[in-house]
Amino acid sequence: MSAETNLAERVDVIDALYRFAAGQDLADEALFASAFAEDAELDFVQPAARLGVEVPVFKGKRQIVETIVPNVARLDTTHTVTNPRVRLESGTAELFALVEAQHLPKGDHSRHLLLKNIYETKLRREAAGWRITHMRIRNVWMSGDSRVLFP
């Protein structure tokens, strides 16, 4: 694989995480959903536990979209993705990134929840591009009111 092809592949892998983040921030369900494979899993268990809530691992694109989109629809969010590290294999990839996620209730920015998370993501190249097959989110630190995310 040439250096240019390798770089293009890495950018396309990272773009899946950008679609995940921007889909939430822009309230764009189709963009958010485009980040995931049909059989994807999203593991937000550790951050939720730190916030005092028990959640399962979300399984399948439909469950992920139907759970996350309505929850963030009541919020103003910004997700900042940094330090992406990509490891490519034939047709699969692993992506490590830091994501800072700010959450504020719509119409009440006097309260917030800021999360700094590590994202460990596995992806698969599909006909439509790179899709997330497994995403594990681990919280490093947080600031604010947990009831913003889990009322």
CSV table of N, CA and C in Angstrom, one decimal:
chain,number,residue,atom,x,y,z
A,1,MET,N,0.9,-1.2,0.0
A,1,MET,CA,0.0,0.0,0.0
A,1,MET,C,0.9,1.2,0.0
A,2,SER,N,0.6,2.2,-0.9
A,2,SER,CA,1.4,3.4,-1.0
A,2,SER,C,1.2,4.3,0.2
A,3,ALA,N,2.1,5.2,0.5
A,3,ALA,CA,1.9,6.1,1.6
A,3,ALA,C,0.6,7.0,1.4
A,4,GLU,N,0.3,7.4,0.2
A,4,GLU,CA,-0.9,8.2,-0.1
A,4,GLU,C,-2.2,7.3,0.2
A,5,THR,N,-2.2,6.1,-0.3
A,5,THR,CA,-3.3,5.2,-0.1
A,5,THR,C,-3.5,5.0,1.4
A,6,ASN,N,-2.4,4.7,2.1
A,6,ASN,CA,-2.4,4.5,3.5
A,6,ASN,C,-3.0,5.7,4.3
A,7,LEU,N,-2.6,6.9,3.9
A,7,LEU,CA,-3.1,8.1,4.5
A,7,LEU,C,-4.6,8.3,4.2
A,8,ALA,N,-5.0,8.0,3.0
A,8,ALA,CA,-6.4,8.2,2.6
A,8,ALA,C,-7.3,7.2,3.4
A,9,GLU,N,-6.8,5.9,3.6
A,9,GLU,CA,-7.5,4.9,4.4
A,9,GLU,C,-7.6,5.4,5.8
A,10,ARG,N,-6.6,5.9,6.4
A,10,ARG,CA,-6.6,6.4,7.8
A,10,ARG,C,-7.6,7.5,8.0
A,11,VAL,N,-7.6,8.5,7.0
A,11,VAL,CA,-8.6,9.6,7.1
A,11,VAL,C,-10.0,9.1,7.0
A,12,ASP,N,-10.2,8.1,6.1
A,12,ASP,CA,-11.6,7.5,6.0
A,12,ASP,C,-12.0,6.8,7.3
A,13,VAL,N,-11.1,6.1,7.9
A,13,VAL,CA,-11.4,5.5,9.2
A,13,VAL,C,-11.8,6.5,10.2
A,14,ILE,N,-11.0,7.5,10.4
A,14,ILE,CA,-11.3,8.6,11.4
A,14,ILE,C,-12.6,9.3,11.1
A,15,ASP,N,-12.9,9.4,9.8
A,15,ASP,CA,-14.2,10.0,9.4
A,15,ASP,C,-15.4,9.3,10.0
A,16,ALA,N,-15.3,8.0,10.2
A,16,ALA,CA,-16.4,7.3,10.8
A,16,ALA,C,-16.7,7.9,12.2
A,17,LEU,N,-15.6,8.2,13.0
A,17,LEU,CA,-15.8,8.8,14.3
A,17,LEU,C,-16.3,10.2,14.2
A,18,TYR,N,-15.8,10.9,13.2
A,18,TYR,CA,-16.3,12.3,13.0
A,18,TYR,C,-17.8,12.3,12.7
A,19,ARG,N,-18.3,11.3,11.9
A,19,ARG,CA,-19.7,11.2,11.6
A,19,ARG,C,-20.5,10.9,12.9
A,20,PHE,N,-20.0,10.0,13.7
A,20,PHE,CA,-20.6,9.7,15.0
A,20,PHE,C,-20.7,11.0,15.8
A,21,ALA,N,-19.7,11.8,15.9
A,21,ALA,CA,-19.7,13.0,16.7
A,21,ALA,C,-20.6,14.1,16.1
A,22,ALA,N,-20.3,14.4,14.9
A,22,ALA,CA,-21.1,15.5,14.2
A,22,ALA,C,-22.6,15.1,14.1
A,23,GLY,N,-22.9,13.9,13.9
A,23,GLY,CA,-24.3,13.5,13.8
A,23,GLY,C,-25.0,13.9,15.1
A,24,GLN,N,-24.4,13.7,16.2
A,24,GLN,CA,-25.0,14.2,17.5
A,24,GLN,C,-25.1,15.7,17.6
A,25,ASP,N,-23.9,16.3,17.3
A,25,ASP,CA,-23.8,17.8,17.4
A,25,ASP,C,-24.7,18.6,16.5
A,26,LEU,N,-25.0,18.0,15.3
A,26,LEU,CA,-25.8,18.7,14.3
A,26,LEU,C,-27.2,18.1,14.3
A,27,ALA,N,-27.6,17.2,15.2
A,27,ALA,CA,-28.9,16.6,15.3
A,27,ALA,C,-29.2,16.0,13.9
A,28,ASP,N,-28.3,15.3,13.3
A,28,ASP,CA,-28.4,14.7,12.0
A,28,ASP,C,-28.4,13.1,12.2
A,29,GLU,N,-29.6,12.6,12.3
A,29,GLU,CA,-29.7,11.1,12.6
A,29,GLU,C,-29.0,10.3,11.4
A,30,ALA,N,-29.2,10.7,10.2
A,30,ALA,CA,-28.7,9.9,9.1
A,30,ALA,C,-27.1,10.0,9.1
A,31,LEU,N,-26.6,11.1,9.4
A,31,LEU,CA,-25.1,11.2,9.6
A,31,LEU,C,-24.6,10.3,10.7
A,32,PHE,N,-25.3,10.4,11.8
A,32,PHE,CA,-24.9,9.6,13.0
A,32,PHE,C,-25.0,8.1,12.6
A,33,ALA,N,-26.1,7.7,12.0
A,33,ALA,CA,-26.3,6.3,11.7
A,33,ALA,C,-25.2,5.8,10.7
A,34,SER,N,-24.8,6.7,9.8
A,34,SER,CA,-23.8,6.3,8.8
A,34,SER,C,-22.5,5.9,9.4
A,35,ALA,N,-22.2,6.1,10.6
A,35,ALA,CA,-21.0,5.7,11.2
A,35,ALA,C,-20.9,4.2,11.6
A,36,PHE,N,-22.1,3.6,11.6
A,36,PHE,CA,-22.2,2.2,12.2
A,36,PHE,C,-22.5,1.1,11.2
A,37,ALA,N,-21.9,0.0,11.4
A,37,ALA,CA,-22.3,-1.2,10.7
A,37,ALA,C,-23.6,-1.7,11.3
A,38,GLU,N,-24.3,-2.5,10.6
A,38,GLU,CA,-25.6,-3.0,11.1
A,38,GLU,C,-25.4,-3.8,12.4
A,39,ASP,N,-24.3,-4.5,12.5
A,39,ASP,CA,-24.1,-5.4,13.7
A,39,ASP,C,-23.2,-4.7,14.8
A,40,ALA,N,-23.2,-3.4,14.7
A,40,ALA,CA,-22.3,-2.7,15.7
A,40,ALA,C,-22.7,-2.8,17.1
A,41,GLU,N,-21.7,-2.6,18.0
A,41,GLU,CA,-21.9,-2.6,19.4
A,41,GLU,C,-21.3,-1.3,20.0
A,42,LEU,N,-22.0,-0.6,20.9
A,42,LEU,CA,-21.6,0.6,21.6
A,42,LEU,C,-21.6,0.3,23.1
A,43,ASP,N,-20.4,0.4,23.7
A,43,ASP,CA,-20.2,0.1,25.1
A,43,ASP,C,-19.9,1.4,25.8
A,44,PHE,N,-21.0,1.9,26.5
A,44,PHE,CA,-20.9,3.2,27.3
A,44,PHE,C,-21.0,2.8,28.8
A,45,VAL,N,-20.8,1.5,29.1
A,45,VAL,CA,-21.0,1.0,30.5
A,45,VAL,C,-20.2,1.7,31.5
A,46,GLN,N,-18.9,1.9,31.3
A,46,GLN,CA,-18.1,2.5,32.4
A,46,GLN,C,-18.4,4.0,32.6
A,47,PRO,N,-18.5,4.8,31.6
A,47,PRO,CA,-18.9,6.2,31.9
A,47,PRO,C,-20.3,6.3,32.6
A,48,ALA,N,-21.2,5.5,32.1
A,48,ALA,CA,-22.6,5.6,32.7
A,48,ALA,C,-22.5,5.2,34.2
A,49,ALA,N,-21.7,4.2,34.5
A,49,ALA,CA,-21.5,3.7,35.9
A,49,ALA,C,-20.9,4.9,36.8
A,50,ARG,N,-19.9,5.6,36.2
A,50,ARG,CA,-19.3,6.7,36.9
A,50,ARG,C,-20.3,7.8,37.1
A,51,LEU,N,-21.4,7.9,36.3
A,51,LEU,CA,-22.4,8.9,36.4
A,51,LEU,C,-23.6,8.3,37.3
A,52,GLY,N,-23.5,7.1,37.8
A,52,GLY,CA,-24.5,6.5,38.7
A,52,GLY,C,-25.6,5.8,38.0
A,53,VAL,N,-25.4,5.4,36.7
A,53,VAL,CA,-26.5,4.8,35.9
A,53,VAL,C,-25.9,3.5,35.3
A,54,GLU,N,-26.8,2.5,35.3
A,54,GLU,CA,-26.4,1.2,34.7
A,54,GLU,C,-27.1,1.1,33.3
A,55,VAL,N,-26.3,0.9,32.3
A,55,VAL,CA,-26.8,0.8,30.9
A,55,VAL,C,-26.1,-0.5,30.4
A,56,PRO,N,-26.8,-1.1,29.4
A,56,PRO,CA,-26.3,-2.3,28.8
A,56,PRO,C,-25.3,-1.9,27.6
A,57,VAL,N,-24.6,-2.8,27.1
A,57,VAL,CA,-23.9,-2.6,25.8
A,57,VAL,C,-25.0,-2.5,24.7
A,58,PHE,N,-25.1,-1.5,23.9
A,58,PHE,CA,-26.1,-1.3,22.9
A,58,PHE,C,-25.6,-2.2,21.7
A,59,LYS,N,-26.6,-3.0,21.2
A,59,LYS,CA,-26.2,-4.0,20.1
A,59,LYS,C,-27.1,-3.7,18.9
A,60,GLY,N,-26.4,-3.5,17.8
A,60,GLY,CA,-27.0,-3.3,16.5
A,60,GLY,C,-27.2,-1.8,16.3
A,61,LYS,N,-27.0,-1.4,15.0
A,61,LYS,CA,-27.2,0.0,14.6
A,61,LYS,C,-28.5,0.6,15.0
A,62,ARG,N,-29.6,-0.2,14.8
A,62,ARG,CA,-30.9,0.3,15.2
A,62,ARG,C,-31.0,0.7,16.6
A,63,GLN,N,-30.6,-0.2,17.5
A,63,GLN,CA,-30.7,0.1,19.0
A,63,GLN,C,-29.8,1.3,19.3
A,64,ILE,N,-28.6,1.4,18.7
A,64,ILE,CA,-27.7,2.5,19.0
A,64,ILE,C,-28.4,3.8,18.6
A,65,VAL,N,-28.9,3.9,17.4
A,65,VAL,CA,-29.5,5.1,16.9
A,65,VAL,C,-30.8,5.4,17.7
A,66,GLU,N,-31.6,4.4,18.0
A,66,GLU,CA,-32.8,4.7,18.7
A,66,GLU,C,-32.6,5.0,20.2
A,67,THR,N,-31.5,4.7,20.7
A,67,THR,CA,-31.1,5.1,22.1
A,67,THR,C,-30.5,6.4,22.2
A,68,ILE,N,-29.4,6.6,21.4
A,68,ILE,CA,-28.6,7.9,21.5
A,68,ILE,C,-29.3,9.1,20.9
A,69,VAL,N,-29.9,9.0,19.7
A,69,VAL,CA,-30.5,10.2,19.1
A,69,VAL,C,-31.5,10.8,19.9
A,70,PRO,N,-32.5,10.1,20.5
A,70,PRO,CA,-33.5,10.8,21.3
A,70,PRO,C,-32.9,11.5,22.6
A,71,ASN,N,-31.9,10.8,23.1
A,71,ASN,CA,-31.3,11.3,24.4
A,71,ASN,C,-30.5,12.6,24.1
A,72,VAL,N,-29.8,12.7,23.0
A,72,VAL,CA,-29.1,13.9,22.7
A,72,VAL,C,-29.9,15.0,22.0
A,73,ALA,N,-31.1,14.7,21.6
A,73,ALA,CA,-32.0,15.6,20.9
A,73,ALA,C,-32.4,16.7,21.9
A,74,ARG,N,-32.4,16.5,23.2
A,74,ARG,CA,-32.8,17.5,24.2
A,74,ARG,C,-31.6,18.3,24.7
A,75,LEU,N,-30.5,18.0,24.1
A,75,LEU,CA,-29.2,18.7,24.5
A,75,LEU,C,-28.6,19.4,23.4
A,76,ASP,N,-27.7,20.4,23.7
A,76,ASP,CA,-26.8,21.0,22.8
A,76,ASP,C,-25.5,20.3,23.2
A,77,THR,N,-24.8,19.7,22.2
A,77,THR,CA,-23.6,19.0,22.4
A,77,THR,C,-22.5,19.5,21.5
A,78,THR,N,-21.3,19.3,21.9
A,78,THR,CA,-20.1,19.5,21.1
A,78,THR,C,-19.1,18.4,21.4
A,79,HIS,N,-18.7,17.7,20.4
A,79,HIS,CA,-17.7,16.6,20.6
A,79,HIS,C,-16.5,17.0,19.8
A,80,THR,N,-15.3,17.0,20.5
A,80,THR,CA,-14.1,17.3,20.0
A,80,THR,C,-13.2,16.1,20.0
A,81,VAL,N,-12.8,15.7,18.8
A,81,VAL,CA,-12.0,14.4,18.6
A,81,VAL,C,-10.6,14.8,18.4
A,82,THR,N,-9.7,14.2,19.2
A,82,THR,CA,-8.2,14.5,19.1
A,82,THR,C,-7.4,13.2,19.2
A,83,ASN,N,-6.2,13.3,18.9
A,83,ASN,CA,-5.2,12.2,19.0
A,83,ASN,C,-5.6,10.9,18.4
A,84,PRO,N,-6.2,11.0,17.2
A,84,PRO,CA,-6.6,9.7,16.6
A,84,PRO,C,-5.4,8.9,16.2
A,85,ARG,N,-5.4,7.6,16.5
A,85,ARG,CA,-4.3,6.6,16.1
A,85,ARG,C,-5.0,5.5,15.4
A,86,VAL,N,-4.6,5.2,14.2
A,86,VAL,CA,-5.3,4.1,13.4
A,86,VAL,C,-4.3,3.0,13.1
A,87,ARG,N,-4.8,1.8,13.3
A,87,ARG,CA,-4.1,0.6,12.9
A,87,ARG,C,-4.9,-0.2,11.8
A,88,LEU,N,-4.4,-0.3,10.6
A,88,LEU,CA,-5.1,-0.9,9.5
A,88,LEU,C,-4.7,-2.4,9.4
A,89,GLU,N,-5.7,-3.2,9.1
A,89,GLU,CA,-5.4,-4.6,8.7
A,89,GLU,C,-6.3,-4.8,7.4
A,90,SER,N,-6.2,-5.9,6.8
A,90,SER,CA,-7.0,-6.1,5.5
A,90,SER,C,-8.5,-6.0,5.8
A,91,GLY,N,-9.1,-4.9,5.4
A,91,GLY,CA,-10.5,-4.7,5.6
A,91,GLY,C,-11.0,-4.4,6.9
A,92,THR,N,-10.1,-4.3,7.9
A,92,THR,CA,-10.5,-3.9,9.3
A,92,THR,C,-9.6,-2.8,9.8
A,93,ALA,N,-10.0,-2.2,10.9
A,93,ALA,CA,-9.1,-1.1,11.5
A,93,ALA,C,-9.5,-1.0,12.9
A,94,GLU,N,-8.5,-0.5,13.7
A,94,GLU,CA,-8.7,-0.2,15.1
A,94,GLU,C,-8.3,1.3,15.2
A,95,LEU,N,-9.2,2.0,15.9
A,95,LEU,CA,-9.0,3.5,16.1
A,95,LEU,C,-9.1,3.8,17.6
A,96,PHE,N,-8.0,4.5,18.0
A,96,PHE,CA,-8.0,5.1,19.4
A,96,PHE,C,-8.1,6.6,19.2
A,97,ALA,N,-8.9,7.2,20.1
A,97,ALA,CA,-9.0,8.7,20.0
A,97,ALA,C,-9.4,9.2,21.4
A,98,LEU,N,-9.1,10.4,21.7
A,98,LEU,CA,-9.6,11.1,22.8
A,98,LEU,C,-10.8,12.0,22.3
A,99,VAL,N,-11.9,12.0,23.1
A,99,VAL,CA,-13.0,12.8,22.7
A,99,VAL,C,-13.5,13.5,23.9
A,100,GLU,N,-13.6,14.8,23.8
A,100,GLU,CA,-14.2,15.7,24.8
A,100,GLU,C,-15.6,16.0,24.4
A,101,ALA,N,-16.6,15.6,25.2
A,101,ALA,CA,-18.0,15.8,24.9
A,101,ALA,C,-18.7,16.7,25.9
A,102,GLN,N,-19.1,17.8,25.4
A,102,GLN,CA,-19.8,18.8,26.2
A,102,GLN,C,-21.3,18.6,26.0
A,103,HIS,N,-22.1,18.6,27.1
A,103,HIS,CA,-23.5,18.4,27.0
A,103,HIS,C,-24.2,19.6,27.9
A,104,LEU,N,-25.1,20.3,27.2
A,104,LEU,CA,-25.9,21.3,27.9
A,104,LEU,C,-27.4,21.2,27.6
A,105,PRO,N,-28.2,21.3,28.5
A,105,PRO,CA,-29.7,21.2,28.2
A,105,PRO,C,-30.1,22.4,27.3
A,106,LYS,N,-30.8,22.0,26.2
A,106,LYS,CA,-31.3,23.1,25.3
A,106,LYS,C,-32.1,24.1,26.2
A,107,GLY,N,-31.8,25.3,26.0
A,107,GLY,CA,-32.5,26.4,26.7
A,107,GLY,C,-32.1,26.7,28.1
A,108,ASP,N,-31.1,25.9,28.6
A,108,ASP,CA,-30.6,26.1,30.0
A,108,ASP,C,-29.2,25.8,30.0
A,109,HIS,N,-28.4,26.7,29.6
A,109,HIS,CA,-26.9,26.5,29.6
A,109,HIS,C,-26.3,26.9,30.9
A,110,SER,N,-27.1,27.0,31.9
A,110,SER,CA,-26.5,27.2,33.3
A,110,SER,C,-26.0,25.9,33.9
A,111,ARG,N,-26.3,24.8,33.3
A,111,ARG,CA,-25.9,23.5,33.7
A,111,ARG,C,-25.1,22.8,32.6
A,112,HIS,N,-24.2,22.0,32.9
A,112,HIS,CA,-23.4,21.3,31.8
A,112,HIS,C,-22.9,20.0,32.4
A,113,LEU,N,-22.5,19.1,31.5
A,113,LEU,CA,-21.7,17.9,31.8
A,113,LEU,C,-20.6,17.8,30.7
A,114,LEU,N,-19.4,17.9,31.2
A,114,LEU,CA,-18.2,17.8,30.3
A,114,LEU,C,-17.5,16.4,30.6
A,115,LEU,N,-17.4,15.6,29.5
A,115,LEU,CA,-16.7,14.3,29.7
A,115,LEU,C,-15.5,14.3,28.8
A,116,LYS,N,-14.4,13.8,29.3
A,116,LYS,CA,-13.2,13.5,28.6
A,116,LYS,C,-13.1,12.0,28.5
A,117,ASN,N,-13.2,11.4,27.3
A,117,ASN,CA,-13.3,10.0,27.1
A,117,ASN,C,-12.2,9.5,26.2
A,118,ILE,N,-11.9,8.2,26.4
A,118,ILE,CA,-11.0,7.4,25.5
A,118,ILE,C,-12.0,6.6,24.7
A,119,TYR,N,-11.8,6.6,23.4
A,119,TYR,CA,-12.6,5.8,22.5
A,119,TYR,C,-11.7,4.7,21.9
A,120,GLU,N,-12.1,3.5,22.1
A,120,GLU,CA,-11.4,2.3,21.5
A,120,GLU,C,-12.4,1.7,20.5
A,121,THR,N,-12.1,1.8,19.2
A,121,THR,CA,-13.1,1.5,18.2
A,121,THR,C,-12.5,0.5,17.2
A,122,LYS,N,-13.4,-0.4,16.8
A,122,LYS,CA,-13.0,-1.3,15.7
A,122,LYS,C,-14.0,-1.0,14.6
A,123,LEU,N,-13.4,-1.1,13.4
A,123,LEU,CA,-14.2,-0.8,12.2
A,123,LEU,C,-14.0,-1.8,11.1
A,124,ARG,N,-14.9,-1.8,10.1
A,124,ARG,CA,-14.8,-2.7,9.0
A,124,ARG,C,-15.1,-1.9,7.7
A,125,ARG,N,-14.3,-2.2,6.7
A,125,ARG,CA,-14.6,-1.5,5.4
A,125,ARG,C,-15.7,-2.2,4.7
A,126,GLU,N,-16.8,-1.5,4.4
A,126,GLU,CA,-18.0,-2.0,3.7
A,126,GLU,C,-18.1,-1.3,2.4
A,127,ALA,N,-19.0,-1.7,1.6
A,127,ALA,CA,-19.2,-1.1,0.2
A,127,ALA,C,-19.4,0.4,0.3
A,128,ALA,N,-20.1,0.8,1.4
A,128,ALA,CA,-20.3,2.3,1.5
A,128,ALA,C,-19.2,3.0,2.3
A,129,GLY,N,-18.2,2.3,2.7
A,129,GLY,CA,-17.1,2.9,3.4
A,129,GLY,C,-16.8,2.3,4.7
A,130,TRP,N,-16.0,2.9,5.5
A,130,TRP,CA,-15.7,2.4,6.9
A,130,TRP,C,-16.8,2.6,7.8
A,131,ARG,N,-17.1,1.5,8.6
A,131,ARG,CA,-18.2,1.5,9.5
A,131,ARG,C,-17.7,1.0,10.9
A,132,ILE,N,-18.2,1.5,11.9
A,132,ILE,CA,-17.9,1.1,13.3
A,132,ILE,C,-18.6,-0.2,13.6
A,133,THR,N,-17.8,-1.2,14.0
A,133,THR,CA,-18.4,-2.5,14.5
A,133,THR,C,-18.4,-2.6,16.0
A,134,HIS,N,-17.5,-2.0,16.6
A,134,HIS,CA,-17.5,-2.0,18.1
A,134,HIS,C,-16.8,-0.7,18.6
A,135,MET,N,-17.5,0.0,19.5
A,135,MET,CA,-17.0,1.2,20.1
A,135,MET,C,-17.1,1.0,21.6
A,136,ARG,N,-15.9,1.2,22.3
A,136,ARG,CA,-15.9,1.1,23.8
A,136,ARG,C,-15.4,2.5,24.2
A,137,ILE,N,-16.3,3.1,25.1
A,137,ILE,CA,-16.0,4.5,25.6
A,137,ILE,C,-15.6,4.3,27.0
A,138,ARG,N,-14.4,4.9,27.4
A,138,ARG,CA,-14.0,4.9,28.8
A,138,ARG,C,-13.8,6.3,29.2
A,139,ASN,N,-14.3,6.7,30.3
A,139,ASN,CA,-14.2,8.0,30.9
A,139,ASN,C,-13.0,8.2,31.6
A,140,VAL,N,-12.2,9.3,31.4
A,140,VAL,CA,-11.0,9.7,32.1
A,140,VAL,C,-11.3,10.6,33.2
A,141,TRP,N,-12.1,11.7,32.9
A,141,TRP,CA,-12.5,12.6,33.9
A,141,TRP,C,-13.8,13.3,33.4
A,142,MET,N,-14.5,13.9,34.4
A,142,MET,CA,-15.7,14.6,34.0
A,142,MET,C,-15.9,15.8,35.0
A,143,SER,N,-16.7,16.7,34.5
A,143,SER,CA,-17.0,17.9,35.3
A,143,SER,C,-18.5,18.3,35.0
A,144,GLY,N,-19.2,18.7,36.1
A,144,GLY,CA,-20.5,19.2,35.9
A,144,GLY,C,-21.6,18.3,36.5
A,145,ASP,N,-22.8,18.4,36.0
A,145,ASP,CA,-24.0,17.7,36.6
A,145,ASP,C,-24.4,16.5,35.7
A,146,SER,N,-24.3,15.3,36.3
A,146,SER,CA,-24.6,14.1,35.6
A,146,SER,C,-26.1,14.0,35.2
A,147,ARG,N,-26.9,14.8,35.9
A,147,ARG,CA,-28.3,14.8,35.5
A,147,ARG,C,-28.6,15.5,34.1
A,148,VAL,N,-27.6,16.2,33.6
A,148,VAL,CA,-27.7,16.7,32.3
A,148,VAL,C,-27.9,15.6,31.3
A,149,LEU,N,-27.1,14.6,31.4
A,149,LEU,CA,-27.1,13.4,30.5
A,149,LEU,C,-28.2,12.4,30.9
A,150,PHE,N,-28.3,12.2,32.2
A,150,PHE,CA,-29.2,11.2,32.8
A,150,PHE,C,-30.1,11.8,33.8
A,151,PRO,N,-31.2,12.5,33.3
A,151,PRO,CA,-32.1,13.2,34.2
A,151,PRO,C,-32.8,12.3,35.2
